[in-house]
Amino acid sequence: MNKKISLAAIVLSVLAVIIALWSVNKLPAAISSQKEDTLARILKTNTLTICYATWPPSVIKDPNTGELSGFLIDAIKRIAEDASLKLAYVESSWGGFAADINTGKCDAGVAGFYPMINRSTAVAFTQPFYFAGNNGVVKSGDNRFKKIQDLNRADIKIAVIQGEYADTYAKKYLPKAQLLVLESSADNTAPLVAVSAGQADVGLIMADVTKGYAKTHLEVRELFAEPYSVTPISWATRQADQQLLNFLTNGINYLESTGELDALAKKYNSTWFTEKKNYQLLAQ
Amino acid sequence: MNYTWNFNVIAEYKTAILNGTMLTLELTFFSLIFGTILGFLLALAKISKNKLLKYSAIIFIEIFTGLPLLVLLVWLYYALPIFTGFRISALPTAVIGLSLNLAGFAAEIFRAGIQSVPKGQTEASLTLGLTKFQIIRRIVVPQATKLIIPPLSGRYVETIKLTSLSSVISVDELLHSGQNLISVSFRPLEIYTVIAGIYLIIIIPLTLVLKKLEKKY
């Protein structure tokens, strides 16, 4: 009996290795094999399915009713309305949105996505249309830091979320500091809670989170009065769906040109930034 | 530590917490039902004389007891649709993942319980003219139950706790509802404290009931 079970274990192990090797070769081919014209299907079915990840005030999910709001959600609603499309929503996560888009769970990702180079190899991003500020929190009485480089010391412990902008930034620009890298599925206040709980000296995350957290937690304050850097914000589609990407980009440009996008951001008290554009008459 | 606790947010968002709790219970209920039935069938297959059934059961059990549930859930949700083209939403994925995980462990528990009954008793019952069904019902099950209930109870309680892993695939169970609530309220410590309390409220009475059952048998 034991011999038989050992044999089964060996067969299983061999099988597992074969499946794993096969998966490595098969996966990219499977992803790139989706050749369906997504925009044509969307227009035919009148339904645009979007993946969202909550990050108030850009994407808010009412905890009691589950209803979605936020200025990015309102923006996509406006675009869908003008194109006579219905919206269907799929909840995603920051770590899982590329997989959700590529596995066809949705047509586009609508949230404050940071179009990093490595992410751009997995999904296509619209032109950035906003810039989110980055800031942090420290204990209320901690006045050691005047500029971001003051954090680059071996005795400073910085809490960040894995894969988030601050994680990349701290690894590149604050190499001497100790990093407390929190799991990517953690909620967005996790680096700030680490400061409240005394687990880290500084918690870094987007400024809209630090602002809200510092307002409700007297034991901490915002690291700086102004964000130490900004992160470009885009929406995402599958690499092959360039027509859908154009459609979304045109939608965003239209809302920007009519001033509706900024009006929506203001309605939700966004702390994000926009580029100031100067226009002048060609004939001048 | 000079932290100011503020639990007002809980009252404001009690519907969200209640909905999350209900979904956790729903996930648990279906996973326990499907996992137990599948586990029992796998146990029968593993002790069967049919080699195909036996080795299929062994392979199944090895896979689903060997795979970490978190990896299984993520694989089912993200990789399976690519391989098969078959899309499945988050909640059924969580039920399937939890059921498969429970079934693997439950199968071993059922098998150990059934095989603990000495073969001599079954053979003696056959010579006395009892049918196979009568032997299972009157001889095997009463004795095996005593051995099955304690470890199976442990797995059931474990499964309730494991439902929280489905938050990684965005199932709106208790933990995920809490995380959404945190993004709105910025009150993580209060919300995680309440979530911990709710898990205890669910698990402690269940543990007591299962212990009573253990004593009864």
Short mmCIF file of C-alpha atoms in Angstrom, two decimals:
data_model
loop_
_atom_site.label_atom_id
_atom_site.label_comp_id
_atom_site.label_asym_id
_atom_site.label_seq_id
_atom_site.Cartn_x
_atom_site.Cartn_y
_atom_site.Cartn_z
CA MET A 1 0.00 0.00 0.00
CA ASN A 2 2.78 2.43 1.00
CA LYS A 3 4.66 1.58 -2.18
CA LYS A 4 1.55 2.36 -4.21
CA ILE A 5 1.08 5.71 -2.47
CA SER A 6 4.75 6.60 -3.02
CA LEU A 7 4.33 5.75 -6.70
CA ALA A 8 1.27 8.01 -6.84
CA ALA A 9 3.25 10.81 -5.20
CA ILE A 10 6.04 10.45 -7.78
CA VAL A 11 3.53 10.41 -10.66
CA LEU A 12 1.84 13.47 -9.18
CA SER A 13 5.11 15.37 -8.78
CA VAL A 14 6.10 14.64 -12.39
CA LEU A 15 2.62 15.72 -13.52
CA ALA A 16 2.87 18.95 -11.51
CA VAL A 17 6.24 19.80 -13.05
CA ILE A 18 4.90 19.09 -16.58
CA ILE A 19 1.82 21.28 -15.95
CA ALA A 20 3.98 24.09 -14.51
CA LEU A 21 6.36 24.01 -17.50
CA TRP A 22 3.44 23.90 -19.90
CA SER A 23 1.77 26.84 -18.12
CA VAL A 24 4.87 29.01 -18.48
CA ASN A 25 4.84 28.50 -22.26
CA LYS A 26 1.09 28.58 -22.68
CA LEU A 27 0.16 31.64 -20.58
CA PRO A 28 1.43 34.52 -22.75
CA ALA A 29 0.03 32.83 -25.86
CA ALA A 30 -3.35 32.47 -24.18
CA ILE A 31 -3.36 36.12 -23.15
CA SER A 32 -2.42 37.39 -26.59
CA SER A 33 -4.87 35.08 -28.34
CA GLN A 34 -7.85 37.32 -27.53
CA LYS A 35 -8.37 38.88 -30.97
CA GLU A 36 -11.98 39.87 -30.58
CA ASP A 37 -12.77 43.46 -31.54
CA THR A 38 -13.73 44.69 -28.11
CA LEU A 39 -15.07 48.12 -29.08
CA ALA A 40 -17.27 46.57 -31.77
CA ARG A 41 -18.65 44.09 -29.23
CA ILE A 42 -19.24 46.89 -26.71
CA LEU A 43 -21.15 48.92 -29.30
CA LYS A 44 -23.11 45.85 -30.38
CA THR A 45 -24.11 44.85 -26.85
CA ASN A 46 -24.33 48.46 -25.64
CA THR A 47 -22.46 47.42 -22.53
CA LEU A 48 -19.06 48.53 -21.34
CA THR A 49 -17.77 46.39 -18.47
CA ILE A 50 -15.29 48.13 -16.22
CA CYS A 51 -13.07 46.91 -13.43
CA TYR A 52 -12.70 49.28 -10.54
CA ALA A 53 -10.61 49.39 -7.39
CA THR A 54 -11.83 51.58 -4.56
CA TRP A 55 -9.76 54.63 -3.67
CA PRO A 56 -11.88 57.50 -2.38
CA PRO A 57 -12.62 60.08 -3.56
CA SER A 58 -11.87 58.92 -7.13
CA VAL A 59 -13.69 55.58 -6.74
CA ILE A 60 -16.02 55.22 -3.77
CA LYS A 61 -18.09 52.16 -2.97
CA ASP A 62 -20.83 52.95 -0.48
CA PRO A 63 -20.20 50.36 2.25
CA ASN A 64 -23.91 50.03 3.06
CA THR A 65 -25.45 49.96 -0.41
CA GLY A 66 -22.50 48.98 -2.61
CA GLU A 67 -23.35 51.91 -4.91
CA LEU A 68 -20.41 53.37 -6.80
CA SER A 69 -19.52 57.04 -6.99
CA GLY A 70 -16.39 59.19 -7.12
CA PHE A 71 -15.13 61.50 -9.82
CA LEU A 72 -13.60 58.77 -11.99
CA ILE A 73 -16.80 56.75 -11.81
CA ASP A 74 -18.85 59.87 -12.65
CA ALA A 75 -16.49 60.55 -15.57
CA ILE A 76 -16.92 57.07 -17.08
CA LYS A 77 -20.68 57.36 -16.53
CA ARG A 78 -20.64 60.59 -18.54
CA ILE A 79 -18.64 58.99 -21.35
CA ALA A 80 -20.95 55.96 -21.40
CA GLU A 81 -24.01 58.21 -21.39
CA ASP A 82 -22.84 60.15 -24.45
CA ALA A 83 -22.10 56.90 -26.28
CA SER A 84 -25.47 55.40 -25.21
CA LEU A 85 -23.71 52.58 -23.38
CA LYS A 86 -24.71 50.81 -20.20
CA LEU A 87 -22.02 50.21 -17.62
CA ALA A 88 -21.38 46.91 -15.90
CA TYR A 89 -19.01 46.84 -12.93
CA VAL A 90 -16.56 44.21 -11.71
CA GLU A 91 -14.73 44.81 -8.48
CA SER A 92 -10.99 44.37 -8.85
CA SER A 93 -7.97 45.01 -6.67
CA TRP A 94 -4.73 46.96 -7.11
CA GLY A 95 -2.76 43.76 -7.43
CA GLY A 96 -5.27 41.99 -9.66
CA PHE A 97 -6.51 44.56 -12.14
CA ALA A 98 -4.11 43.59 -14.97
CA ALA A 99 -5.17 39.95 -14.63
CA ASP A 100 -8.85 40.95 -14.53
CA ILE A 101 -8.49 42.96 -17.74
CA ASN A 102 -6.44 40.31 -19.52
CA THR A 103 -8.73 37.45 -18.52
CA GLY A 104 -11.68 39.36 -19.99
CA LYS A 105 -13.49 39.91 -16.70
CA CYS A 106 -13.86 43.49 -17.88
CA ASP A 107 -13.08 45.64 -20.91
CA ALA A 108 -11.28 48.47 -19.13
CA GLY A 109 -9.86 49.36 -15.75
CA VAL A 110 -11.28 52.58 -14.33
CA ALA A 111 -9.38 53.73 -11.25
CA GLY A 112 -6.33 55.79 -10.47
CA PHE A 113 -3.81 53.52 -12.16
CA TYR A 114 -0.15 54.49 -12.21
CA PRO A 115 1.17 53.69 -15.70
CA MET A 116 4.55 52.22 -14.77
CA ILE A 117 6.79 50.85 -17.53
CA ASN A 118 6.57 47.24 -16.34
CA ARG A 119 2.77 47.51 -16.02
CA SER A 120 2.64 48.87 -19.58
CA THR A 121 3.96 45.55 -20.81
CA ALA A 122 0.83 43.86 -19.43
CA VAL A 123 -1.91 46.41 -20.22
CA ALA A 124 -2.32 49.56 -22.31
CA PHE A 125 -2.84 52.87 -20.54
CA THR A 126 -4.63 56.02 -21.62
CA GLN A 127 -2.65 59.27 -21.62
CA PRO A 128 -2.36 60.38 -17.96
CA PHE A 129 -5.05 62.94 -17.25
CA TYR A 130 -4.47 63.65 -13.57
CA PHE A 131 -1.58 63.55 -11.19
CA ALA A 132 -2.00 62.25 -7.66
CA GLY A 133 0.14 63.74 -4.92
CA ASN A 134 2.23 61.54 -2.65
CA ASN A 135 2.72 62.27 1.02
CA GLY A 136 3.09 60.46 4.32
CA VAL A 137 2.31 60.61 8.01
CA VAL A 138 4.54 60.77 11.08
CA LYS A 139 3.77 60.87 14.80
CA SER A 140 2.34 64.24 15.82
CA GLY A 141 5.43 65.38 17.74
CA ASP A 142 7.96 64.17 15.18
CA ASN A 143 9.60 67.17 13.54
CA ARG A 144 12.75 65.50 12.17
CA PHE A 145 11.86 65.67 8.49
CA LYS A 146 11.88 68.86 6.42
CA LYS A 147 12.34 67.30 2.99
CA ILE A 148 11.89 63.78 1.58
CA GLN A 149 15.65 63.04 1.55
CA ASP A 150 15.69 63.46 5.35
CA LEU A 151 14.05 60.03 5.44
CA ASN A 152 17.09 58.40 3.84
CA ARG A 153 18.67 57.25 7.12
CA ALA A 154 19.38 53.78 8.47
CA ASP A 155 17.52 54.48 11.72
CA ILE A 156 14.28 55.41 9.92
CA LYS A 157 11.63 52.79 9.27
CA ILE A 158 9.25 53.54 6.40
CA ALA A 159 5.99 51.64 5.85
CA VAL A 160 4.75 51.27 2.26
CA ILE A 161 2.34 49.03 0.34
CA GLN A 162 3.94 46.47 -1.96
CA GLY A 163 3.92 47.65 -5.59
CA GLU A 164 2.45 51.05 -4.77
CA TYR A 165 4.26 54.22 -5.93
CA ALA A 166 5.86 54.85 -2.52
CA ASP A 167 7.35 51.33 -2.52
CA THR A 168 9.11 51.95 -5.84
CA TYR A 169 10.12 55.47 -4.80
CA ALA A 170 11.55 54.45 -1.42
CA LYS A 171 13.56 51.58 -2.92
CA LYS A 172 15.09 53.92 -5.49
CA TYR A 173 15.55 57.19 -3.61
CA LEU A 174 15.64 56.21 0.07
CA PRO A 175 17.89 53.12 0.01
CA LYS A 176 19.38 53.66 3.47
CA ALA A 177 16.03 53.61 5.25
CA GLN A 178 14.49 50.36 6.54
CA LEU A 179 11.38 49.42 4.59
CA LEU A 180 8.31 47.80 6.08
CA VAL A 181 6.63 46.51 2.89
CA LEU A 182 3.01 45.62 3.55
CA GLU A 183 1.08 43.12 1.44
CA SER A 184 -0.63 44.59 -1.63
CA SER A 185 -4.10 43.35 -0.62
CA ALA A 186 -3.88 45.35 2.62
CA ASP A 187 -6.21 48.33 2.85
CA ASN A 188 -4.73 51.68 1.77
CA THR A 189 -4.37 52.97 5.33
CA ALA A 190 -2.04 50.11 6.36
CA PRO A 191 1.25 52.12 6.15
CA LEU A 192 -0.35 54.89 8.19
CA VAL A 193 -1.69 52.51 10.83
CA ALA A 194 1.89 51.22 11.15
CA VAL A 195 2.85 54.73 12.30
CA SER A 196 -0.11 54.97 14.69
CA ALA A 197 0.86 51.60 16.17
CA GLY A 198 4.54 52.55 16.50
CA GLN A 199 5.69 49.94 13.94
CA ALA A 200 7.21 52.57 11.61
CA ASP A 201 8.47 56.16 11.80
CA VAL A 202 6.87 57.17 8.52
CA GLY A 203 4.02 55.78 6.42
CA LEU A 204 4.00 56.77 2.74
CA ILE A 205 0.97 56.67 0.45
CA MET A 206 -1.04 58.95 -1.83
CA ALA A 207 -1.83 62.36 -0.37
CA ASP A 208 -5.62 61.95 -0.43
CA VAL A 209 -5.24 59.04 2.00
CA THR A 210 -2.73 60.78 4.28
CA LYS A 211 -4.99 63.84 4.40
CA GLY A 212 -8.07 61.86 5.37
CA TYR A 213 -6.19 59.72 7.87
CA ALA A 214 -4.41 62.63 9.58
CA LYS A 215 -7.72 64.45 9.88
CA THR A 216 -9.28 61.57 11.81
CA HIS A 217 -6.21 60.50 13.85
CA LEU A 218 -4.79 62.98 16.33
CA GLU A 219 -1.72 60.83 17.07
CA VAL A 220 -0.30 61.50 13.57
CA ARG A 221 0.17 64.45 11.25
CA GLU A 222 0.94 64.76 7.54
CA LEU A 223 4.65 64.47 6.75
CA PHE A 224 4.77 67.59 4.54
CA ALA A 225 2.37 70.46 3.87
CA GLU A 226 2.62 69.70 0.12
CA PRO A 227 3.11 66.31 -1.62
CA TYR A 228 6.76 65.35 -2.12
CA SER A 229 6.03 64.05 -5.66
CA VAL A 230 3.16 63.37 -8.04
CA THR A 231 2.04 60.17 -9.77
CA PRO A 232 0.42 60.22 -13.25
CA ILE A 233 -3.03 58.66 -13.37
CA SER A 234 -4.49 56.67 -16.28
CA TRP A 235 -7.12 54.10 -17.16
CA ALA A 236 -6.24 50.75 -18.68
CA THR A 237 -7.36 48.31 -21.38
CA ARG A 238 -5.96 45.12 -22.91
CA GLN A 239 -2.90 45.73 -25.11
CA ALA A 240 -4.77 44.61 -28.22
CA ASP A 241 -7.75 46.92 -27.63
CA GLN A 242 -6.27 50.08 -29.13
CA GLN A 243 -9.66 51.19 -30.49
CA LEU A 244 -11.20 51.03 -27.04
CA LEU A 245 -8.17 52.87 -25.67
CA ASN A 246 -8.71 55.63 -28.26
CA PHE A 247 -12.39 55.78 -27.36
CA LEU A 248 -11.60 56.24 -23.66
CA THR A 249 -8.83 58.77 -24.36
CA ASN A 250 -11.18 60.79 -26.57
CA GLY A 251 -13.85 60.63 -23.87
CA ILE A 252 -11.45 61.92 -21.24
CA ASN A 253 -10.16 64.67 -23.59
CA TYR A 254 -13.72 65.74 -24.30
CA LEU A 255 -14.64 65.98 -20.61
CA GLU A 256 -11.40 67.86 -20.00
CA SER A 257 -12.11 70.35 -22.79
CA THR A 258 -15.61 71.10 -21.51
CA GLY A 259 -14.35 71.52 -17.95
CA GLU A 260 -16.56 68.69 -16.73
CA LEU A 261 -13.65 66.54 -15.53
CA ASP A 262 -12.31 69.25 -13.24
CA ALA A 263 -15.84 70.06 -12.06
CA LEU A 264 -16.31 66.42 -11.05
CA ALA A 265 -12.95 66.33 -9.24
CA LYS A 266 -13.88 69.51 -7.37
CA LYS A 267 -17.29 68.09 -6.45
CA TYR A 268 -15.52 65.28 -4.58
CA ASN A 269 -12.84 67.57 -3.02
CA SER A 270 -10.04 65.81 -4.85
CA THR A 271 -6.48 66.60 -3.85
CA TRP A 272 -5.13 65.50 -7.25
CA PHE A 273 -3.32 67.80 -9.66
CA THR A 274 -3.96 68.72 -13.24
CA GLU A 275 -1.64 70.21 -15.84
CA LYS A 276 -2.09 73.91 -16.48
CA LYS A 277 -2.26 74.42 -20.23
CA ASN A 278 -1.60 77.72 -21.91
CA TYR A 279 -3.36 78.36 -25.21
CA GLN A 280 -2.60 81.15 -27.59
CA LEU A 281 -4.02 82.19 -30.93
CA LEU A 282 -2.09 80.68 -33.85
CA ALA A 283 -2.21 83.95 -35.77
CA GLN A 284 -0.33 85.84 -33.05
CA MET B 1 0.02 54.52 23.15
CA ASN B 2 -2.03 57.73 22.70
CA TYR B 3 -4.49 56.35 20.16
CA THR B 4 -8.05 57.69 20.28
CA TRP B 5 -10.53 54.93 19.54
CA ASN B 6 -13.69 55.93 17.73
CA PHE B 7 -16.29 53.24 17.13
CA ASN B 8 -19.01 55.59 15.82
CA VAL B 9 -18.22 54.47 12.27
CA ILE B 10 -19.49 50.98 13.10
CA ALA B 11 -22.99 52.23 13.87
CA GLU B 12 -22.99 54.35 10.73
CA TYR B 13 -22.01 51.42 8.51
CA LYS B 14 -23.72 48.56 10.33
CA THR B 15 -25.51 47.47 7.14
CA ALA B 16 -22.14 46.96 5.41
CA ILE B 17 -20.82 44.90 8.31
CA LEU B 18 -24.05 42.89 8.50
CA ASN B 19 -23.96 42.22 4.73
CA GLY B 20 -20.33 41.13 4.98
CA THR B 21 -21.16 38.80 7.88
CA MET B 22 -24.09 37.28 5.97
CA LEU B 23 -21.88 36.63 2.96
CA THR B 24 -19.24 35.00 5.18
CA LEU B 25 -21.95 32.72 6.60
CA GLU B 26 -23.27 31.98 3.10
CA LEU B 27 -19.76 31.13 1.86
CA THR B 28 -19.20 28.91 4.90
CA PHE B 29 -22.54 27.14 4.54
CA PHE B 30 -22.12 26.19 0.87
CA SER B 31 -18.43 25.31 1.27
CA LEU B 32 -19.18 23.00 4.22
CA ILE B 33 -22.04 21.28 2.38
CA PHE B 34 -20.18 20.77 -0.93
CA GLY B 35 -16.84 20.04 0.75
CA THR B 36 -18.31 17.42 3.09
CA ILE B 37 -20.27 15.61 0.36
CA LEU B 38 -17.28 15.63 -2.00
CA GLY B 39 -14.95 14.59 0.82
CA PHE B 40 -17.17 11.62 1.72
CA LEU B 41 -17.36 10.48 -1.92
CA LEU B 42 -13.57 10.81 -2.23
CA ALA B 43 -13.08 8.72 0.91
CA LEU B 44 -15.28 5.97 -0.55
CA ALA B 45 -13.36 6.21 -3.82
CA LYS B 46 -10.01 5.98 -2.04
CA ILE B 47 -10.94 2.79 -0.18
CA SER B 48 -12.65 1.31 -3.20
CA LYS B 49 -11.20 -1.74 -4.97
CA ASN B 50 -11.61 -0.01 -8.35
CA LYS B 51 -8.08 1.18 -9.18
CA LEU B 52 -9.22 4.08 -11.39
CA LEU B 53 -11.42 5.48 -8.62
CA LYS B 54 -8.78 4.84 -5.97
CA TYR B 55 -5.91 6.60 -7.79
CA SER B 56 -8.11 9.43 -9.03
CA ALA B 57 -9.09 10.07 -5.40
CA ILE B 58 -5.45 9.90 -4.27
CA ILE B 59 -4.38 12.43 -6.91
CA PHE B 60 -7.29 14.75 -6.09
CA ILE B 61 -6.56 14.62 -2.37
CA GLU B 62 -2.82 15.18 -2.85
CA ILE B 63 -3.46 18.24 -5.06
CA PHE B 64 -6.04 19.97 -2.91
CA THR B 65 -4.42 19.27 0.45
CA GLY B 66 -1.05 20.28 -0.97
CA LEU B 67 -2.07 23.59 -2.55
CA PRO B 68 -2.28 26.61 -0.24
CA LEU B 69 -5.87 27.87 -0.40
CA LEU B 70 -4.78 31.42 -1.23
CA VAL B 71 -2.86 30.16 -4.27
CA LEU B 72 -5.79 27.94 -5.29
CA LEU B 73 -8.27 30.84 -5.13
CA VAL B 74 -6.05 33.18 -7.14
CA TRP B 75 -5.32 30.42 -9.69
CA LEU B 76 -9.00 29.52 -10.10
CA TYR B 77 -9.99 33.16 -10.49
CA TYR B 78 -7.21 34.42 -12.77
CA ALA B 79 -5.44 31.52 -14.49
CA LEU B 80 -8.30 29.07 -15.11
CA PRO B 81 -10.22 31.45 -17.42
CA ILE B 82 -7.09 31.82 -19.59
CA PHE B 83 -6.60 28.06 -19.90
CA THR B 84 -10.24 27.15 -20.41
CA GLY B 85 -11.98 30.30 -21.65
CA PHE B 86 -14.53 29.59 -18.92
CA ARG B 87 -15.16 32.71 -16.85
CA ILE B 88 -16.50 32.43 -13.36
CA SER B 89 -17.31 35.26 -10.99
CA ALA B 90 -15.66 35.77 -7.62
CA LEU B 91 -18.28 34.29 -5.27
CA PRO B 92 -18.65 30.88 -7.00
CA THR B 93 -14.85 30.76 -7.34
CA ALA B 94 -14.53 31.19 -3.58
CA VAL B 95 -17.15 28.48 -2.90
CA ILE B 96 -15.39 26.08 -5.30
CA GLY B 97 -11.95 26.80 -3.84
CA LEU B 98 -13.07 26.43 -0.23
CA SER B 99 -15.06 23.27 -1.04
CA LEU B 100 -12.13 21.64 -2.85
CA ASN B 101 -9.81 22.49 0.01
CA LEU B 102 -12.21 21.11 2.64
CA ALA B 103 -12.99 18.03 0.53
CA GLY B 104 -9.31 17.04 0.37
CA PHE B 105 -8.91 17.11 4.14
CA ALA B 106 -12.40 15.74 4.91
CA ALA B 107 -11.74 12.76 2.60
CA GLU B 108 -8.75 11.73 4.71
CA ILE B 109 -10.76 12.17 7.91
CA PHE B 110 -13.65 10.04 6.58
CA ARG B 111 -11.26 7.40 5.25
CA ALA B 112 -9.41 7.13 8.57
CA GLY B 113 -12.72 6.86 10.43
CA ILE B 114 -14.11 4.18 8.12
CA GLN B 115 -10.90 2.15 8.07
CA SER B 116 -10.63 2.28 11.88
CA VAL B 117 -13.47 -0.23 12.10
CA PRO B 118 -11.76 -3.66 12.14
CA LYS B 119 -12.35 -5.72 8.98
CA GLY B 120 -13.29 -8.69 11.16
CA GLN B 121 -16.49 -6.93 12.21
CA THR B 122 -17.54 -6.41 8.59
CA GLU B 123 -16.73 -10.01 7.72
CA ALA B 124 -18.64 -11.27 10.77
CA SER B 125 -21.64 -9.12 9.84
CA LEU B 126 -21.58 -10.51 6.30
CA THR B 127 -21.62 -14.08 7.65
CA LEU B 128 -24.57 -13.10 9.86
CA GLY B 129 -26.43 -12.15 6.67
CA LEU B 130 -26.40 -8.33 6.93
CA THR B 131 -26.44 -6.44 3.63
CA LYS B 132 -23.58 -4.03 2.76
CA PHE B 133 -25.86 -1.05 3.40
CA GLN B 134 -26.87 -2.47 6.82
CA ILE B 135 -23.19 -3.03 7.69
CA ILE B 136 -22.32 0.59 6.80
CA ARG B 137 -25.34 1.98 8.70
CA ARG B 138 -25.27 -0.21 11.81
CA ILE B 139 -21.65 -1.30 12.20
CA VAL B 140 -19.27 1.11 10.43
CA VAL B 141 -20.95 4.53 10.75
CA PRO B 142 -21.65 4.47 14.53
CA GLN B 143 -18.05 3.53 15.33
CA ALA B 144 -16.44 5.72 12.66
CA THR B 145 -18.50 8.78 13.69
CA LYS B 146 -16.73 8.91 17.05
CA LEU B 147 -13.40 9.23 15.28
CA ILE B 148 -14.60 11.49 12.49
CA ILE B 149 -16.39 14.24 14.45
CA PRO B 150 -13.43 15.82 16.37
CA PRO B 151 -11.07 16.35 13.41
CA LEU B 152 -13.94 17.24 11.06
CA SER B 153 -15.16 19.86 13.56
CA GLY B 154 -11.67 21.35 13.51
CA ARG B 155 -11.72 21.52 9.71
CA TYR B 156 -15.16 23.18 9.75
CA VAL B 157 -13.97 25.90 12.12
CA GLU B 158 -10.84 26.31 9.99
CA THR B 159 -12.98 26.70 6.86
CA ILE B 160 -14.92 29.56 8.45
CA LYS B 161 -11.64 31.33 9.14
CA LEU B 162 -10.36 30.59 5.63
CA THR B 163 -13.35 32.37 4.05
CA SER B 164 -11.47 35.61 4.78
CA LEU B 165 -8.92 34.65 2.08
CA SER B 166 -11.58 35.16 -0.57
CA SER B 167 -11.17 38.91 0.02
CA VAL B 168 -8.14 38.72 -2.34
CA ILE B 169 -10.47 37.98 -5.24
CA SER B 170 -12.83 40.77 -4.15
CA VAL B 171 -15.61 38.67 -2.63
CA ASP B 172 -17.53 41.06 -0.42
CA GLU B 173 -17.27 38.90 2.69
CA LEU B 174 -16.64 40.29 6.16
CA LEU B 175 -12.95 41.18 5.75
CA HIS B 176 -13.39 42.69 2.28
CA SER B 177 -16.41 44.73 3.40
CA GLY B 178 -14.28 45.93 6.29
CA GLN B 179 -11.45 46.94 3.96
CA ASN B 180 -13.86 48.91 1.79
CA LEU B 181 -15.23 50.56 4.93
CA ILE B 182 -11.68 51.49 5.99
CA SER B 183 -11.04 53.23 2.66
CA VAL B 184 -14.05 55.45 3.35
CA SER B 185 -13.73 55.97 7.11
CA PHE B 186 -9.95 55.80 7.73
CA ARG B 187 -10.68 53.80 10.92
CA PRO B 188 -8.82 50.49 10.36
CA LEU B 189 -8.12 49.57 13.97
CA GLU B 190 -11.74 49.93 15.05
CA ILE B 191 -13.00 48.03 12.01
CA TYR B 192 -10.49 45.17 12.32
CA THR B 193 -11.38 44.92 16.04
CA VAL B 194 -15.08 44.58 15.23
CA ILE B 195 -14.32 42.05 12.47
CA ALA B 196 -12.28 39.96 14.93
CA GLY B 197 -15.18 40.14 17.40
CA ILE B 198 -17.68 38.98 14.76
CA TYR B 199 -15.49 35.99 13.81
CA LEU B 200 -15.39 35.01 17.49
CA ILE B 201 -19.17 35.44 17.78
CA ILE B 202 -19.59 33.05 14.85
CA ILE B 203 -16.91 30.55 15.82
CA ILE B 204 -17.25 30.19 19.61
CA PRO B 205 -20.93 29.03 19.64
CA LEU B 206 -20.21 26.68 16.72
CA THR B 207 -17.23 25.21 18.59
CA LEU B 208 -19.44 24.64 21.65
CA VAL B 209 -22.12 22.90 19.55
CA LEU B 210 -19.49 20.69 17.89
CA LYS B 211 -17.99 19.81 21.30
CA LYS B 212 -21.46 18.78 22.52
CA LEU B 213 -21.79 16.62 19.43
CA GLU B 214 -18.42 15.02 20.17
CA LYS B 215 -19.60 14.20 23.71
CA LYS B 216 -22.90 12.82 22.43
CA TYR B 217 -21.14 10.36 20.14
#
